[in-house]
Amino acid sequence: MQTSTPKTLARLRLGGTAAILAGLCYGAAGYLDRPAISGFSSALVSVLSVATPALFLGGLLGLHYRLLLTSQSTLTSKAGLLSGCLGAMLGIVGEVGLEQTPYPELMRITDWWWGLLLAGLALMGLAAFPKEGLRPLGALVLISGALGWVSLLTDPAFSGVLVPMRPVHVAFAAVFCLSSVVWGSMLLVMPHSLKRPKP
């Protein structure tokens, strides 16, 4: 196990806080986004929709630092981090509306940002699962990614939907939000048991 530093622990805590807030923001945006939405609520949903991928980006970085404390990066964890971060950045671009470029066909990939983010979560969960001391976190992150995929593929608003079933989408989205809060909390709690440098 590598020795943790105050800077690394701070990054872990920021990442954990970001993951918790990402789950809460996504849940709040889903709850507020209704057909007869008011102007204020619409503006709030827009802010939450931009904050969600940005906060998930922070959560992924925190998860990456947690993996580095236990072992060297693996190809799986690197691929997960790359996929997740790319998805989060595309999500920010898509929600801000910067996709209105001279090449709109090229920017339609922003519709798939959730897929990249969830694939990244699943890969990072797989990378963490075999590591001693990280198995609960890895399992939870992997399950979180799987829950997100079920929610995404049953979302009638998603262009790649397999089976449009809004009740299933809503139920799994809610559990996904909760799972993000839980694994974010684990990032906050776990650093206390890590080896600290001796004075």
Short mmCIF file of C-alpha atoms in Angstrom, two decimals:
data_model
loop_
_atom_site.label_atom_id
_atom_site.label_comp_id
_atom_site.label_asym_id
_atom_site.label_seq_id
_atom_site.Cartn_x
_atom_site.Cartn_y
_atom_site.Cartn_z
CA MET A 1 0.00 0.00 0.00
CA GLN A 2 1.34 3.41 -0.89
CA THR A 3 1.65 6.09 1.74
CA SER A 4 -1.09 8.69 1.56
CA THR A 5 -0.37 12.38 1.76
CA PRO A 6 -2.60 15.21 2.98
CA LYS A 7 -2.91 16.39 -0.63
CA THR A 8 -4.06 12.96 -1.81
CA LEU A 9 -6.52 12.65 1.07
CA ALA A 10 -7.93 16.08 0.19
CA ARG A 11 -8.40 14.95 -3.42
CA LEU A 12 -10.19 11.82 -2.22
CA ARG A 13 -12.52 13.85 -0.03
CA LEU A 14 -13.24 16.28 -2.87
CA GLY A 15 -13.92 13.35 -5.19
CA GLY A 16 -16.23 11.71 -2.67
CA THR A 17 -18.11 14.96 -2.09
CA ALA A 18 -18.42 15.46 -5.86
CA ALA A 19 -19.86 11.95 -6.33
CA ILE A 20 -22.41 12.52 -3.55
CA LEU A 21 -23.46 15.87 -5.02
CA ALA A 22 -23.61 14.36 -8.54
CA GLY A 23 -26.12 11.74 -7.38
CA LEU A 24 -28.19 14.37 -5.57
CA CYS A 25 -28.12 16.79 -8.53
CA TYR A 26 -29.16 14.10 -10.99
CA GLY A 27 -31.99 13.01 -8.73
CA ALA A 28 -33.17 16.59 -8.17
CA ALA A 29 -33.06 17.38 -11.90
CA GLY A 30 -35.09 14.26 -12.69
CA TYR A 31 -37.65 15.10 -10.01
CA LEU A 32 -38.08 18.73 -11.13
CA ASP A 33 -38.12 18.09 -14.88
CA ARG A 34 -41.85 17.83 -15.64
CA PRO A 35 -44.00 18.79 -18.67
CA ALA A 36 -45.62 21.84 -17.01
CA ILE A 37 -42.42 23.19 -15.51
CA SER A 38 -42.17 26.85 -14.45
CA GLY A 39 -39.50 29.25 -15.66
CA PHE A 40 -37.57 29.19 -12.38
CA SER A 41 -37.68 25.39 -12.15
CA SER A 42 -36.58 25.13 -15.79
CA ALA A 43 -33.56 27.32 -15.08
CA LEU A 44 -32.74 25.25 -11.99
CA VAL A 45 -32.97 22.01 -14.00
CA SER A 46 -30.58 23.50 -16.56
CA VAL A 47 -28.06 24.35 -13.84
CA LEU A 48 -28.39 20.90 -12.26
CA SER A 49 -28.03 19.25 -15.68
CA VAL A 50 -24.68 21.00 -16.23
CA ALA A 51 -23.54 20.34 -12.65
CA THR A 52 -24.26 16.60 -12.85
CA PRO A 53 -21.57 15.62 -15.41
CA ALA A 54 -19.11 18.12 -13.91
CA LEU A 55 -19.55 16.58 -10.46
CA PHE A 56 -19.31 13.03 -11.81
CA LEU A 57 -15.99 14.07 -13.36
CA GLY A 58 -14.77 14.99 -9.88
CA GLY A 59 -16.09 11.71 -8.50
CA LEU A 60 -14.22 9.71 -11.14
CA LEU A 61 -10.98 11.52 -10.34
CA GLY A 62 -11.47 10.78 -6.64
CA LEU A 63 -12.04 7.12 -7.46
CA HIS A 64 -8.87 7.15 -9.57
CA TYR A 65 -6.82 8.54 -6.68
CA ARG A 66 -8.25 5.86 -4.37
CA LEU A 67 -7.13 3.14 -6.79
CA LEU A 68 -3.65 4.67 -7.01
CA LEU A 69 -3.26 4.53 -3.23
CA THR A 70 -3.71 0.77 -3.23
CA SER A 71 -1.90 -0.28 -6.41
CA GLN A 72 -0.55 0.83 -9.74
CA SER A 73 -2.99 1.81 -12.48
CA THR A 74 -4.12 -1.04 -14.68
CA LEU A 75 -5.20 -0.88 -18.29
CA THR A 76 -8.80 -1.40 -17.12
CA SER A 77 -8.69 1.49 -14.66
CA LYS A 78 -7.02 3.79 -17.21
CA ALA A 79 -9.62 2.90 -19.86
CA GLY A 80 -12.39 3.49 -17.31
CA LEU A 81 -11.00 6.86 -16.31
CA LEU A 82 -10.59 7.92 -19.94
CA SER A 83 -14.09 6.79 -20.93
CA GLY A 84 -15.74 8.29 -17.86
CA CYS A 85 -13.94 11.64 -18.11
CA LEU A 86 -14.66 11.89 -21.84
CA GLY A 87 -18.33 11.14 -21.17
CA ALA A 88 -18.50 13.74 -18.40
CA MET A 89 -16.87 16.41 -20.58
CA LEU A 90 -19.22 15.63 -23.47
CA GLY A 91 -22.11 15.87 -21.02
CA ILE A 92 -21.00 19.35 -19.96
CA VAL A 93 -20.64 20.43 -23.59
CA GLY A 94 -24.03 18.99 -24.50
CA GLU A 95 -25.86 20.55 -21.55
CA VAL A 96 -24.24 23.97 -21.99
CA GLY A 97 -25.32 23.94 -25.64
CA LEU A 98 -21.90 24.31 -27.20
CA GLU A 99 -22.85 21.62 -29.70
CA GLN A 100 -24.31 24.36 -31.93
CA THR A 101 -21.29 24.33 -34.24
CA PRO A 102 -20.86 24.30 -38.04
CA TYR A 103 -20.62 20.48 -37.69
CA PRO A 104 -23.73 19.45 -35.75
CA GLU A 105 -23.50 15.84 -36.98
CA LEU A 106 -20.10 15.51 -35.34
CA MET A 107 -21.40 16.85 -32.04
CA ARG A 108 -24.38 14.48 -31.84
CA ILE A 109 -22.08 12.21 -29.87
CA THR A 110 -22.92 14.39 -26.85
CA ASP A 111 -26.24 12.49 -26.71
CA TRP A 112 -24.21 9.43 -25.71
CA TRP A 113 -22.30 11.00 -22.83
CA TRP A 114 -24.15 8.90 -20.26
CA GLY A 115 -23.05 5.72 -22.04
CA LEU A 116 -19.38 6.70 -21.88
CA LEU A 117 -19.67 7.77 -18.24
CA LEU A 118 -21.40 4.55 -17.19
CA ALA A 119 -18.90 2.43 -19.13
CA GLY A 120 -16.14 4.27 -17.30
CA LEU A 121 -17.76 3.58 -13.92
CA ALA A 122 -18.16 -0.11 -14.75
CA LEU A 123 -14.52 -0.44 -15.84
CA MET A 124 -13.22 1.34 -12.74
CA GLY A 125 -15.38 -0.90 -10.59
CA LEU A 126 -13.93 -3.95 -12.33
CA ALA A 127 -10.41 -2.61 -11.77
CA ALA A 128 -11.04 -2.04 -8.06
CA PHE A 129 -12.88 -5.30 -7.34
CA PRO A 130 -9.87 -7.71 -7.30
CA LYS A 131 -7.81 -5.39 -5.05
CA GLU A 132 -7.59 -6.24 -1.38
CA GLY A 133 -9.40 -3.61 0.67
CA LEU A 134 -11.19 -2.20 -2.38
CA ARG A 135 -13.60 -5.06 -3.08
CA PRO A 136 -16.69 -3.40 -1.48
CA LEU A 137 -16.01 -0.11 -3.26
CA GLY A 138 -15.31 -1.86 -6.57
CA ALA A 139 -18.49 -3.94 -6.32
CA LEU A 140 -20.58 -0.89 -5.51
CA VAL A 141 -19.15 1.20 -8.37
CA LEU A 142 -19.68 -1.72 -10.77
CA ILE A 143 -23.27 -2.15 -9.59
CA SER A 144 -23.79 1.61 -9.88
CA GLY A 145 -22.68 1.49 -13.52
CA ALA A 146 -25.01 -1.45 -14.22
CA LEU A 147 -27.98 0.33 -12.60
CA GLY A 148 -27.22 3.39 -14.70
CA TRP A 149 -27.19 1.31 -17.88
CA VAL A 150 -30.62 -0.18 -17.15
CA SER A 151 -31.96 3.32 -16.48
CA LEU A 152 -30.39 4.70 -19.66
CA LEU A 153 -31.55 1.90 -21.98
CA THR A 154 -35.16 2.22 -20.76
CA ASP A 155 -35.25 6.04 -20.99
CA PRO A 156 -37.70 7.07 -23.75
CA ALA A 157 -35.76 10.34 -24.20
CA PHE A 158 -32.48 8.51 -24.99
CA SER A 159 -31.77 8.11 -28.72
CA GLY A 160 -30.35 4.61 -28.20
CA VAL A 161 -33.20 3.34 -26.02
CA LEU A 162 -33.79 -0.43 -26.24
CA VAL A 163 -37.10 -0.75 -24.40
CA PRO A 164 -38.83 2.56 -23.62
CA MET A 165 -40.28 2.02 -20.13
CA ARG A 166 -40.43 5.24 -18.14
CA PRO A 167 -41.38 3.65 -14.78
CA VAL A 168 -38.38 1.30 -15.01
CA HIS A 169 -36.14 4.20 -16.06
CA VAL A 170 -37.27 6.32 -13.10
CA ALA A 171 -36.87 3.49 -10.58
CA PHE A 172 -33.38 2.55 -11.71
CA ALA A 173 -32.35 6.21 -11.99
CA ALA A 174 -33.36 6.70 -8.36
CA VAL A 175 -31.33 3.68 -7.22
CA PHE A 176 -28.39 4.85 -9.36
CA CYS A 177 -28.50 8.24 -7.59
CA LEU A 178 -28.47 6.49 -4.22
CA SER A 179 -25.56 4.25 -5.24
CA SER A 180 -23.53 7.31 -6.30
CA VAL A 181 -24.14 8.86 -2.89
CA VAL A 182 -23.01 5.63 -1.18
CA TRP A 183 -19.77 5.11 -3.14
CA GLY A 184 -19.01 8.81 -2.79
CA SER A 185 -19.43 8.41 0.97
CA MET A 186 -17.04 5.46 0.89
CA LEU A 187 -14.38 7.70 -0.64
CA LEU A 188 -14.84 10.07 2.30
CA VAL A 189 -14.64 7.34 4.95
CA MET A 190 -11.94 5.03 3.58
CA PRO A 191 -8.99 7.44 3.74
CA HIS A 192 -9.04 7.32 7.57
CA SER A 193 -7.81 3.72 7.48
CA LEU A 194 -5.00 4.41 5.03
CA LYS A 195 -1.38 4.39 6.10
CA ARG A 196 -0.16 7.90 6.92
CA PRO A 197 3.43 9.08 6.73
CA LYS A 198 5.32 9.05 10.04
CA PRO A 199 6.50 12.46 11.33
#
